[in-house]
PDB file of C-alpha atoms and ligand atoms in Angstrom:
ATOM      1  CA  MET A   1       0.082   0.227  -0.022  1.00 80.00           C
ATOM      2  CA  ALA A   2       1.873   3.494  -0.972  1.00 90.00           C
ATOM      3  CA  ARG A   3       2.192   5.661   1.597  1.00 95.00           C
ATOM      4  CA  LEU A   4      -0.986   8.254   2.718  1.00 96.00           C
ATOM      5  CA  ARG A   5      -0.643  11.483   1.003  1.00 96.00           C
ATOM      6  CA  LEU A   6      -2.683  14.875   2.956  1.00 96.00           C
ATOM      7  CA  ASP A   7      -4.578  15.494  -0.104  1.00 96.00           C
ATOM      8  CA  GLN A   8      -6.194  12.214   0.282  1.00 96.00           C
ATOM      9  CA  LEU A   9      -6.940  12.716   4.130  1.00 96.00           C
ATOM     10  CA  ARG A  10      -9.071  15.440   3.531  1.00 94.00           C
ATOM     11  CA  ASN A  11     -10.614  13.421   0.461  1.00 96.00           C
ATOM     12  CA  TRP A  12     -11.952  10.556   2.751  1.00 98.00           C
ATOM     13  CA  LYS A  13     -13.377  13.098   4.854  1.00 97.00           C
ATOM     14  CA  PHE A  14     -14.998  14.211   1.776  1.00 96.00           C
ATOM     15  CA  LYS A  15     -16.579  11.304   1.076  1.00 97.00           C
ATOM     16  CA  GLY A  16     -16.887   9.862   3.980  1.00 97.00           C
ATOM     17  CA  HIS A  17     -14.766   7.022   4.716  1.00 97.00           C
ATOM     18  CA  ARG A  18     -14.234   5.755   7.999  1.00 98.00           C
ATOM     19  CA  TRP A  19     -10.249   4.797   8.768  1.00 98.00           C
ATOM     20  CA  VAL A  20      -8.203   3.942  11.881  1.00 98.00           C
ATOM     21  CA  CYS A  21      -4.819   4.752  13.827  1.00 98.00           C
ATOM     22  CA  LEU A  22      -3.305   2.458  15.910  1.00 99.00           C
ATOM     23  CA  THR A  23       0.358   3.623  18.749  1.00 98.00           C
ATOM     24  CA  ALA A  24       3.444   1.358  17.384  1.00 99.00           C
ATOM     25  CA  TYR A  25       6.299   1.777  19.287  1.00 98.00           C
ATOM     26  CA  ASP A  26       8.822  -1.314  17.927  1.00 98.00           C
ATOM     27  CA  ALA A  27       9.346  -2.263  14.864  1.00 98.00           C
ATOM     28  CA  PRO A  28       7.426  -5.937  15.586  1.00 98.00           C
ATOM     29  CA  THR A  29       4.352  -4.196  16.150  1.00 98.00           C
ATOM     30  CA  ALA A  30       5.166  -1.540  13.245  1.00 98.00           C
ATOM     31  CA  ARG A  31       5.324  -4.440  11.071  1.00 98.00           C
ATOM     32  CA  ILE A  32       1.723  -5.846  11.851  1.00 98.00           C
ATOM     33  CA  LEU A  33       0.279  -3.152  11.397  1.00 98.00           C
ATOM     34  CA  GLU A  34       1.650  -2.347   7.978  1.00 98.00           C
ATOM     35  CA  SER A  35       0.675  -5.647   7.265  1.00 98.00           C
ATOM     36  CA  SER A  36      -3.100  -5.147   8.158  1.00 98.00           C
ATOM     37  CA  GLY A  37      -3.656  -2.216   5.920  1.00 98.00           C
ATOM     38  CA  VAL A  38      -3.861   0.207   8.877  1.00 98.00           C
ATOM     39  CA  PRO A  39      -3.594   3.906   6.890  1.00 98.00           C
ATOM     40  CA  MET A  40      -1.877   5.918  10.110  1.00 98.00           C
ATOM     41  CA  ILE A  41       0.680   4.926  13.123  1.00 98.00           C
ATOM     42  CA  LEU A  42       1.420   7.361  15.765  1.00 98.00           C
ATOM     43  CA  VAL A  43       4.374   6.573  18.163  1.00 98.00           C
ATOM     44  CA  GLY A  44       2.420   7.963  20.854  1.00 98.00           C
ATOM     45  CA  ASP A  45       3.919   9.676  23.801  1.00 98.00           C
ATOM     46  CA  SER A  46       1.733   7.100  25.390  1.00 98.00           C
ATOM     47  CA  LEU A  47       4.896   4.852  25.281  1.00 98.00           C
ATOM     48  CA  GLY A  48       5.210   6.521  28.566  1.00 98.00           C
ATOM     49  CA  ASN A  49       2.770   4.683  30.333  1.00 96.00           C
ATOM     50  CA  VAL A  50       1.997   1.374  27.787  1.00 97.00           C
ATOM     51  CA  VAL A  51       5.622   0.284  27.315  1.00 97.00           C
ATOM     52  CA  LEU A  52       8.482   2.003  29.558  1.00 97.00           C
ATOM     53  CA  GLY A  53       6.800   1.544  32.415  1.00 95.00           C
ATOM     54  CA  HIS A  54       6.225   5.219  34.112  1.00 96.00           C
ATOM     55  CA  GLU A  55       2.824   6.265  35.403  1.00 94.00           C
ATOM     56  CA  SER A  56       2.249   9.057  33.043  1.00 94.00           C
ATOM     57  CA  THR A  57       3.506  10.263  29.747  1.00 96.00           C
ATOM     58  CA  VAL A  58       5.593  13.392  31.364  1.00 96.00           C
ATOM     59  CA  PRO A  59       8.778  11.398  31.663  1.00 97.00           C
ATOM     60  CA  VAL A  60       9.393  10.658  27.979  1.00 98.00           C
ATOM     61  CA  THR A  61      11.779  12.573  26.319  1.00 98.00           C
ATOM     62  CA  ILE A  62      12.008  13.529  22.991  1.00 98.00           C
ATOM     63  CA  GLU A  63      15.402  11.020  22.659  1.00 98.00           C
ATOM     64  CA  ASP A  64      12.825   8.609  23.535  1.00 98.00           C
ATOM     65  CA  MET A  65      10.397   9.339  21.352  1.00 98.00           C
ATOM     66  CA  ILE A  66      13.070   9.525  18.043  1.00 98.00           C
ATOM     67  CA  HIS A  67      14.723   6.199  18.862  1.00 98.00           C
ATOM     68  CA  HIS A  68      11.253   4.066  19.000  1.00 98.00           C
ATOM     69  CA  CYS A  69      10.124   6.639  15.739  1.00 98.00           C
ATOM     70  CA  SER A  70      12.709   5.193  13.939  1.00 98.00           C
ATOM     71  CA  ALA A  71      12.291   1.607  15.023  1.00 98.00           C
ATOM     72  CA  VAL A  72       8.801   1.877  13.905  1.00 99.00           C
ATOM     73  CA  ARG A  73       9.872   2.997  10.796  1.00 98.00           C
ATOM     74  CA  ARG A  74      12.054   0.453  10.173  1.00 98.00           C
ATOM     75  CA  GLY A  75       8.870  -1.986  11.101  1.00 98.00           C
ATOM     76  CA  ALA A  76       6.904   0.001   8.423  1.00 98.00           C
ATOM     77  CA  PRO A  77       8.701   1.753   5.502  1.00 98.00           C
ATOM     78  CA  GLU A  78       5.745   1.822   3.743  1.00 98.00           C
ATOM     79  CA  THR A  79       3.135   4.030   6.401  1.00 98.00           C
ATOM     80  CA  PHE A  80       2.197   6.865   7.336  1.00 98.00           C
ATOM     81  CA  VAL A  81       3.917   8.134  10.566  1.00 98.00           C
ATOM     82  CA  VAL A  82       3.075  10.471  13.188  1.00 98.00           C
ATOM     83  CA  ALA A  83       5.232  12.021  16.461  1.00 98.00           C
ATOM     84  CA  ASP A  84       3.814  12.910  19.284  1.00 98.00           C
ATOM     85  CA  MET A  85       5.205  15.457  20.944  1.00 98.00           C
ATOM     86  CA  PRO A  86       6.314  14.689  23.993  1.00 98.00           C
ATOM     87  CA  PHE A  87       6.280  16.776  27.350  1.00 97.00           C
ATOM     88  CA  LEU A  88       7.572  20.421  27.214  1.00 96.00           C
ATOM     89  CA  ALA A  89       9.170  19.277  23.788  1.00 97.00           C
ATOM     90  CA  ALA A  90       6.560  21.943  22.336  1.00 97.00           C
ATOM     91  CA  GLN A  91       5.512  24.385  25.120  1.00 94.00           C
ATOM     92  CA  VAL A  92       9.494  26.195  26.031  1.00 96.00           C
ATOM     93  CA  ASN A  93       9.605  28.761  22.991  1.00 97.00           C
ATOM     94  CA  ASP A  94       8.712  28.408  19.309  1.00 97.00           C
ATOM     95  CA  ASP A  95      11.839  28.154  18.113  1.00 98.00           C
ATOM     96  CA  GLU A  96      13.126  24.651  19.960  1.00 98.00           C
ATOM     97  CA  ALA A  97       9.509  23.690  19.006  1.00 98.00           C
ATOM     98  CA  ILE A  98      10.507  23.942  15.365  1.00 98.00           C
ATOM     99  CA  ARG A  99      13.855  22.117  16.376  1.00 98.00           C
ATOM    100  CA  ASN A 100      12.131  19.473  17.943  1.00 98.00           C
ATOM    101  CA  ALA A 101       9.815  18.638  15.121  1.00 98.00           C
ATOM    102  CA  GLY A 102      12.573  18.646  13.221  1.00 98.00           C
ATOM    103  CA  LEU A 103      14.460  15.989  15.112  1.00 98.00           C
ATOM    104  CA  LEU A 104      11.523  13.368  15.199  1.00 98.00           C
ATOM    105  CA  ILE A 105      11.519  14.316  10.767  1.00 98.00           C
ATOM    106  CA  GLN A 106      14.882  14.038   9.878  1.00 98.00           C
ATOM    107  CA  GLU A 107      15.899  11.603  13.165  1.00 98.00           C
ATOM    108  CA  GLY A 108      12.849   9.219  13.943  1.00 98.00           C
ATOM    109  CA  SER A 109      11.512   9.262  10.491  1.00 98.00           C
ATOM    110  CA  ALA A 110       8.875  10.185  11.135  1.00 98.00           C
ATOM    111  CA  ASP A 111       6.089  12.218   8.646  1.00 98.00           C
ATOM    112  CA  ALA A 112       4.222  14.216  10.839  1.00 98.00           C
ATOM    113  CA  VAL A 113       3.977  15.111  14.357  1.00 98.00           C
ATOM    114  CA  LYS A 114       1.537  16.026  16.852  1.00 98.00           C
ATOM    115  CA  VAL A 115       1.013  18.967  19.589  1.00 98.00           C
ATOM    116  CA  GLU A 116      -1.334  18.699  22.511  1.00 97.00           C
ATOM    117  CA  GLY A 117      -3.256  21.566  24.033  1.00 94.00           C
ATOM    118  CA  GLY A 118      -5.246  24.128  22.486  1.00 89.00           C
ATOM    119  CA  GLY A 119      -5.784  27.521  21.241  1.00 91.00           C
ATOM    120  CA  VAL A 120      -2.621  28.450  22.952  1.00 94.00           C
ATOM    121  CA  ARG A 121      -0.678  26.071  20.770  1.00 96.00           C
ATOM    122  CA  ALA A 122      -1.655  27.792  17.705  1.00 97.00           C
ATOM    123  CA  GLU A 123       0.854  29.818  16.787  1.00 97.00           C
ATOM    124  CA  THR A 124       3.570  27.053  17.836  1.00 98.00           C
ATOM    125  CA  ILE A 125       1.950  24.730  15.621  1.00 98.00           C
ATOM    126  CA  ARG A 126       1.239  27.654  12.599  1.00 98.00           C
ATOM    127  CA  ARG A 127       5.648  28.273  12.981  1.00 98.00           C
ATOM    128  CA  ILE A 128       5.900  24.186  12.591  1.00 98.00           C
ATOM    129  CA  VAL A 129       4.025  24.167  10.036  1.00 98.00           C
ATOM    130  CA  GLU A 130       5.728  27.076   8.102  1.00 98.00           C
ATOM    131  CA  ALA A 131       9.046  25.463   8.631  1.00 98.00           C
ATOM    132  CA  GLY A 132       7.919  22.519   6.517  1.00 98.00           C
ATOM    133  CA  ILE A 133       6.433  19.538   9.322  1.00 98.00           C
ATOM    134  CA  PRO A 134       2.932  18.775   8.361  1.00 98.00           C
ATOM    135  CA  THR A 135       1.735  19.520  11.718  1.00 98.00           C
ATOM    136  CA  MET A 136      -1.529  16.792  14.259  1.00 98.00           C
ATOM    137  CA  GLY A 137      -3.397  18.738  16.443  1.00 98.00           C
ATOM    138  CA  HIS A 138      -4.405  17.130  20.202  1.00 98.00           C
ATOM    139  CA  LEU A 139      -7.604  18.562  21.857  1.00 98.00           C
ATOM    140  CA  GLY A 140     -10.231  17.095  24.996  1.00 97.00           C
ATOM    141  CA  LEU A 141      -8.164  15.335  27.548  1.00 96.00           C
ATOM    142  CA  THR A 142      -4.772  16.316  26.775  1.00 94.00           C
ATOM    143  CA  PRO A 143      -2.536  12.808  28.932  1.00 91.00           C
ATOM    144  CA  GLN A 144       0.224  15.631  28.984  1.00 93.00           C
ATOM    145  CA  ASN A 145      -1.144  18.122  31.683  1.00 89.00           C
ATOM    146  CA  ALA A 146      -3.983  15.998  33.375  1.00 89.00           C
ATOM    147  CA  THR A 147      -2.772  17.439  36.923  1.00 89.00           C
ATOM    148  CA  GLN A 148      -4.051  20.410  35.753  1.00 89.00           C
ATOM    149  CA  LEU A 149      -7.709  19.333  33.876  1.00 91.00           C
ATOM    150  CA  GLY A 150      -8.538  17.140  37.436  1.00 87.00           C
ATOM    151  CA  GLY A 151      -7.612  13.885  36.000  1.00 89.00           C
ATOM    152  CA  TYR A 152      -8.192  11.098  33.390  1.00 91.00           C
ATOM    153  CA  ARG A 153     -11.725  12.346  32.733  1.00 93.00           C
ATOM    154  CA  VAL A 154     -14.158  13.455  30.177  1.00 96.00           C
ATOM    155  CA  GLN A 155     -13.868  17.269  28.925  1.00 96.00           C
ATOM    156  CA  GLY A 156     -15.996  19.908  27.255  1.00 97.00           C
ATOM    157  CA  ASN A 157     -18.710  18.560  28.958  1.00 95.00           C
ATOM    158  CA  THR A 158     -20.369  22.062  30.319  1.00 97.00           C
ATOM    159  CA  PRO A 159     -20.936  24.700  27.336  1.00 98.00           C
ATOM    160  CA  GLU A 160     -17.881  26.772  28.295  1.00 97.00           C
ATOM    161  CA  SER A 161     -15.720  23.596  28.153  1.00 97.00           C
ATOM    162  CA  ALA A 162     -17.484  22.543  24.856  1.00 98.00           C
ATOM    163  CA  LYS A 163     -17.559  26.190  23.217  1.00 98.00           C
ATOM    164  CA  ARG A 164     -13.808  26.426  23.912  1.00 97.00           C
ATOM    165  CA  ILE A 165     -13.128  23.406  22.212  1.00 98.00           C
ATOM    166  CA  ILE A 166     -14.952  23.720  19.187  1.00 98.00           C
ATOM    167  CA  GLN A 167     -13.042  27.422  19.242  1.00 98.00           C
ATOM    168  CA  ASP A 168      -9.823  25.613  19.891  1.00 98.00           C
ATOM    169  CA  ALA A 169     -10.433  23.353  16.848  1.00 98.00           C
ATOM    170  CA  LEU A 170     -11.321  25.798  14.310  1.00 98.00           C
ATOM    171  CA  ALA A 171      -7.829  27.572  15.893  1.00 98.00           C
ATOM    172  CA  LEU A 172      -5.885  24.357  15.081  1.00 98.00           C
ATOM    173  CA  GLU A 173      -7.603  24.349  11.546  1.00 98.00           C
ATOM    174  CA  LYS A 174      -6.390  28.105  10.636  1.00 98.00           C
ATOM    175  CA  ALA A 175      -2.903  27.688  12.163  1.00 98.00           C
ATOM    176  CA  GLY A 176      -2.327  24.688   9.053  1.00 98.00           C
ATOM    177  CA  ALA A 177      -3.037  21.719  11.099  1.00 98.00           C
ATOM    178  CA  PHE A 178      -3.760  18.930   9.129  1.00 98.00           C
ATOM    179  CA  ALA A 179      -5.707  17.075  11.761  1.00 98.00           C
ATOM    180  CA  LEU A 180      -6.862  16.349  15.014  1.00 98.00           C
ATOM    181  CA  VAL A 181      -6.677  13.922  18.041  1.00 98.00           C
ATOM    182  CA  LEU A 182     -10.307  14.342  19.903  1.00 98.00           C
ATOM    183  CA  GLU A 183      -9.922  12.543  23.071  1.00 98.00           C
ATOM    184  CA  CYS A 184     -12.373  11.498  25.910  1.00 97.00           C
ATOM    185  CA  VAL A 185     -14.981  14.061  24.910  1.00 98.00           C
ATOM    186  CA  PRO A 186     -19.242  13.951  25.124  1.00 98.00           C
ATOM    187  CA  ALA A 187     -19.580  11.853  21.439  1.00 98.00           C
ATOM    188  CA  ALA A 188     -22.694  15.345  20.466  1.00 98.00           C
ATOM    189  CA  LEU A 189     -19.520  17.594  20.978  1.00 98.00           C
ATOM    190  CA  ALA A 190     -17.057  15.376  18.840  1.00 98.00           C
ATOM    191  CA  ALA A 191     -19.847  14.900  16.385  1.00 98.00           C
ATOM    192  CA  GLN A 192     -20.491  19.112  16.057  1.00 98.00           C
ATOM    193  CA  VAL A 193     -16.366  19.864  16.144  1.00 98.00           C
ATOM    194  CA  CYS A 194     -16.533  17.371  12.949  1.00 98.00           C
ATOM    195  CA  SER A 195     -18.975  18.699  11.112  1.00 98.00           C
ATOM    196  CA  GLN A 196     -17.281  22.672  11.432  1.00 98.00           C
ATOM    197  CA  VAL A 197     -13.630  21.428  11.208  1.00 98.00           C
ATOM    198  CA  GLY A 198     -12.682  21.080   6.991  1.00 97.00           C
ATOM    199  CA  ILE A 199      -9.411  18.523   8.503  1.00 98.00           C
ATOM    200  CA  PRO A 200     -10.146  15.644   9.413  1.00 98.00           C
ATOM    201  CA  VAL A 201     -11.125  14.407  13.078  1.00 98.00           C
ATOM    202  CA  ILE A 202      -9.420  11.571  15.060  1.00 98.00           C
ATOM    203  CA  GLY A 203     -11.567  10.398  18.119  1.00 98.00           C
ATOM    204  CA  ILE A 204     -10.862   8.000  20.822  1.00 98.00           C
ATOM    205  CA  GLY A 205     -13.324   8.133  23.777  1.00 98.00           C
ATOM    206  CA  ALA A 206     -15.382  10.585  21.441  1.00 98.00           C
ATOM    207  CA  GLY A 207     -17.948   8.339  19.829  1.00 98.00           C
ATOM    208  CA  ARG A 208     -19.255   7.723  16.489  1.00 97.00           C
ATOM    209  CA  GLU A 209     -19.428  10.747  14.462  1.00 98.00           C
ATOM    210  CA  VAL A 210     -15.591  11.407  13.901  1.00 98.00           C
ATOM    211  CA  ASP A 211     -13.611  11.189  10.820  1.00 98.00           C
ATOM    212  CA  ALA A 212     -11.221   8.381  11.935  1.00 98.00           C
ATOM    213  CA  GLN A 213     -10.525   7.046  15.666  1.00 98.00           C
ATOM    214  CA  VAL A 214      -7.608   5.688  17.246  1.00 98.00           C
ATOM    215  CA  LEU A 215      -6.302   3.277  19.877  1.00 98.00           C
ATOM    216  CA  VAL A 216      -3.634   2.154  21.810  1.00 98.00           C
ATOM    217  CA  PHE A 217      -2.478  -1.565  20.123  1.00 98.00           C
ATOM    218  CA  HIS A 218      -1.466  -2.730  23.944  1.00 98.00           C
ATOM    219  CA  ASP A 219      -5.224  -1.936  24.423  1.00 98.00           C
ATOM    220  CA  LEU A 220      -6.902  -3.297  21.372  1.00 98.00           C
ATOM    221  CA  VAL A 221      -5.297  -6.518  22.162  1.00 98.00           C
ATOM    222  CA  GLY A 222      -5.183  -7.363  25.491  1.00 97.00           C
ATOM    223  CA  LEU A 223      -0.983  -6.586  26.287  1.00 97.00           C
ATOM    224  CA  SER A 224      -2.566  -3.329  29.441  1.00 95.00           C
ATOM    225  CA  GLY A 225      -3.239  -5.648  32.334  1.00 93.00           C
ATOM    226  CA  ASP A 226      -5.893  -4.634  34.333  1.00 91.00           C
ATOM    227  CA  PHE A 227      -5.760  -0.785  32.493  1.00 87.00           C
ATOM    228  CA  LYS A 228      -9.263  -0.333  30.321  1.00 88.00           C
ATOM    229  CA  PRO A 229     -10.895   2.517  29.516  1.00 92.00           C
ATOM    230  CA  ARG A 230     -14.759   2.654  28.721  1.00 94.00           C
ATOM    231  CA  PHE A 231     -13.539   3.725  25.134  1.00 96.00           C
ATOM    232  CA  VAL A 232     -11.612   0.684  24.569  1.00 97.00           C
ATOM    233  CA  ARG A 233     -12.599  -2.413  22.601  1.00 97.00           C
ATOM    234  CA  ARG A 234     -10.623  -5.479  23.130  1.00 97.00           C
ATOM    235  CA  TYR A 235      -9.867  -7.868  20.360  1.00 98.00           C
ATOM    236  CA  ALA A 236      -7.435  -9.846  21.617  1.00 98.00           C
ATOM    237  CA  GLN A 237      -6.548 -11.663  25.040  1.00 97.00           C
ATOM    238  CA  GLY A 238      -3.589 -10.913  23.946  1.00 98.00           C
ATOM    239  CA  GLU A 239      -1.929 -11.852  27.603  1.00 98.00           C
ATOM    240  CA  GLU A 240      -3.417 -14.965  27.997  1.00 98.00           C
ATOM    241  CA  VAL A 241      -2.254 -16.135  24.542  1.00 98.00           C
ATOM    242  CA  PHE A 242       1.567 -15.145  25.256  1.00 98.00           C
ATOM    243  CA  ARG A 243       1.302 -16.569  28.702  1.00 98.00           C
ATOM    244  CA  SER A 244       0.118 -20.147  27.387  1.00 98.00           C
ATOM    245  CA  ALA A 245       3.186 -19.719  24.819  1.00 98.00           C
ATOM    246  CA  VAL A 246       6.044 -19.102  28.140  1.00 98.00           C
ATOM    247  CA  SER A 247       3.666 -21.972  29.603  1.00 98.00           C
ATOM    248  CA  SER A 248       3.675 -24.457  27.180  1.00 98.00           C
ATOM    249  CA  PHE A 249       7.565 -24.350  26.893  1.00 98.00           C
ATOM    250  CA  ILE A 250       7.988 -24.631  30.102  1.00 98.00           C
ATOM    251  CA  GLU A 251       6.425 -27.406  30.191  1.00 98.00           C
ATOM    252  CA  ASP A 252       8.348 -28.477  27.065  1.00 98.00           C
ATOM    253  CA  VAL A 253      11.451 -28.058  27.969  1.00 98.00           C
ATOM    254  CA  SER A 254      11.370 -29.712  32.016  1.00 98.00           C
ATOM    255  CA  SER A 255       9.684 -32.254  29.986  1.00 98.00           C
ATOM    256  CA  GLY A 256      12.662 -32.511  27.893  1.00 98.00           C
ATOM    257  CA  GLY A 257      10.330 -31.794  24.452  1.00 98.00           C
ATOM    258  CA  PHE A 258      12.303 -29.417  23.647  1.00 98.00           C
ATOM    259  CA  PRO A 259      14.082 -28.721  21.196  1.00 98.00           C
ATOM    260  CA  GLY A 260      13.253 -31.388  19.076  1.00 97.00           C
ATOM    261  CA  ASP A 261      15.537 -33.010  16.189  1.00 95.00           C
ATOM    262  CA  SER A 262      13.920 -30.019  13.853  1.00 94.00           C
ATOM    263  CA  GLU A 263      15.350 -27.488  16.405  1.00 95.00           C
ATOM    264  CA  SER A 264      18.725 -28.509  16.911  1.00 94.00           C
ATOM    265  CA  PHE A 265      21.660 -28.614  14.761  1.00 92.00           C
ATOM    266  CA  ILE A 266      22.601 -32.587  14.406  1.00 85.00           C
ATOM    267  CA  GLU A 267      24.311 -32.361  10.998  1.00 74.00           C
ATOM    268  CA  ARG A 268      28.483 -32.705  11.510  1.00 68.00           C
ATOM    269  CA  ASP A 269      29.526 -32.569   7.527  1.00 61.00           C
ATOM    270  CA  GLY A 270      28.786 -28.550   7.329  1.00 64.00           C
ATOM    271  CA  GLU A 271      25.502 -28.991   5.532  1.00 65.00           C
ATOM    272  CA  ASN A 272      22.312 -26.420   6.827  1.00 65.00           C
ATOM    273  CA  ALA A 273      24.294 -25.069   9.282  1.00 68.00           C
ATOM    274  CA  GLU A 274      22.336 -21.591   8.382  1.00 74.00           C
ATOM    275  CA  MET A 275      20.455 -20.584  11.333  1.00 76.00           C
ATOM    276  CA  ALA A 276      17.087 -19.629   9.724  1.00 74.00           C
ATOM    277  CA  PRO A 277      15.958 -21.782   6.586  1.00 63.00           C
ATOM    278  CA  GLU A 278      15.821 -19.908   3.161  1.00 60.00           C
ATOM    279  CA  ALA A 279      12.400 -19.109   2.816  1.00 58.00           C
TER     280      ALA A 279
HETATM  281  O1  KIV B   1       0.325   9.280  23.047  1.00 56.62           O
HETATM  282  C1  KIV B   1      -1.356   8.569  23.115  1.00 56.62           C
HETATM  283  O2  KIV B   1      -0.883   7.119  22.206  1.00 56.62           O
HETATM  284  C2  KIV B   1      -1.468   9.427  22.681  1.00 56.62           C
HETATM  285  C3  KIV B   1      -3.141   8.196  21.748  1.00 56.62           C
HETATM  286  C4  KIV B   1      -3.799   8.026  22.720  1.00 56.62           C
HETATM  287  C5  KIV B   1      -4.238   9.982  20.718  1.00 56.62           C
HETATM  288  O3  KIV B   1      -1.906  10.107  22.184  1.00 56.62           O
END
């Protein structure tokens, strides 16, 4: 599949074609997503809590993001990859924001970056876009400042906060954002935002009436322990599958059933010396 183009995204919105985006932080996951036909991969700063074992996204650094983003690119060379700007990468000043976004593109091989925050980030987004870097906005629940928002909770559920989210969405579109993530907002508000902006709205916990849905891959396949927010649907019980594989391995080793002849190098004359048989 050819790499997604930004004009295609606008066309999809126009035609009402619904699509998906999933997170990845490593090459094997990226390979699975690319071979499943996922058009957009997000290297989210959810990296922090999902795979690095932190309690939030705040400890994630630009170096972490570059490291994981380039792994994702190696696993999914044909897929459109968006990299999150981690905590403070876009907030200190616009020059630093452009430089950090540039690192994610140059060293992380991302196609685009995502910046959390409302209208207050519009000017920064405008500057990053002006520097030639496609930029996605992120409104609603923005995990980098969850403490200020009163925790991980639904946003935009008062008339004033709903109005602010709509105004922010319009401001980010005007600043040149090519798409918006809208996280944890009432479905009716998300539908309103989606109909008022001309750029794709990618929802997570934002109901059905948006252009696309994004989820964290580990939540989708059951690799996130007991963590299961209301907006997640688990399509596999990944931890059970892996636990069962590990138990079978332990059993086979203790019974002497592993390795078998086919998993051993038993020829002495140098034949079949390759580690992996040719496909
Ligand atoms: O970091 C992330 O994974 C995200 C998505 C949940 C949208 O921002």
